[in-house]
Amino acid sequence: MRMHKRVALITGAGRGIGRAIAEAYGREGARVAVADLSADMASETAAAITANGGEAMAVTMDVTDEQAVNDGVAAVCERWGAVDVLVANAGIQHIDPIDQLDYADWRKVVSVHLDGAFLVTKAALQSMYASGRGGAVIYMGSVHSKEASPLKAPYVAAKHALAGLCRSVAKEGAAHGVRSNIICPGFVRTPLVEKQIPEQAQELGISEEAVVRDVMLKQTVDQEFTTLEDVAELAIHLAAFPSNALTGQSVVVSHGWHMQ
Ligand code: NAD
């Protein structure tokens, strides 16, 4: 087991990529705090981990609500002592061309990704610094932390900004044994992506098959989606890495869509 008794807090872990990481961490022996906006989905993920013999607690948390974030981190510390691993994963998408984009939609997307990541980072770092055990911070970036696509301006901007936050945490956290890295996946078939396929088809005036083939997978080396398992395996690797040698890095897992 690569994460025996390490306390991991994962946001947006009620479904999709966050859930896959939460379950993978559970299998690796971690104590998993499953945080999500949806109490039901957080509870379902936590129940799946415990049913599999792991340790988990559900935390209802809107990452853009400072009080909810602080209360959630406090509950995790009360139960298990401190946070060792943070995965800032919660995210949403919005499809619109910039000239049609409502300011409210811009702010919402940027807020969930960037403000949310800041708030959970701040609370988790306080715990990691106080425990003296150090820790690992992992951001869920995207190929859109490196490249742009049309119709996703707030998402692309926020994902680029997360790479900057990751590097800032790497600089400040080093003295406390805290590493910080960002995972940048290509398209993974989660509810977030399933929703965009018809939306993009409509905006671009093409079929849903064409969105998958000519937009989402066009630049991969093998026209394949990245899987939940691919991302979860990388998240284990980054959490379990034993030293500060691997910090401030972005790791792209995208079937070659983006090569750096
Ligand atoms: P998803 O929609 O399946 O899951 C997102 C989860 O985040 C949901 O459980 C949702 O309830 C939760 N959430 C949303 N807003 C929240 C908030 N304010 N506070 C707390 N929780 C909140 O999405 P996913 O595809 O699993 O995406 C997870 C992360 O991975 C996101 O940051 C996304 O940008 C990133 N990502 C996804 C892909 C992909 O292709 N699916 C690719 C690259 C990066």
Coordinates of C-alpha atoms in Angstrom, one line a residue, residues 18 46 71-72 99 117 126 144 152 179 183 187 190 259:
G18 CA -12.4 13.0 -7.9
A46 CA -17.3 7.4 1.1
D71 CA -15.2 23.8 8.7
G72 CA -14.6 20.8 6.5
D99 CA -18.6 37.8 -26.9
A117 CA -8.4 25.9 -5.0
Q126 CA -2.1 25.5 7.8
H144 CA -6.3 23.5 -20.9
K152 CA -14.1 27.7 -22.9
R179 CA 5.3 19.4 -2.5
I183 CA -2.1 16.9 -13.2
F187 CA -10.5 14.4 -22.2
T190 CA -17.1 12.0 -17.0
M259 CA 3.5 17.3 -25.6

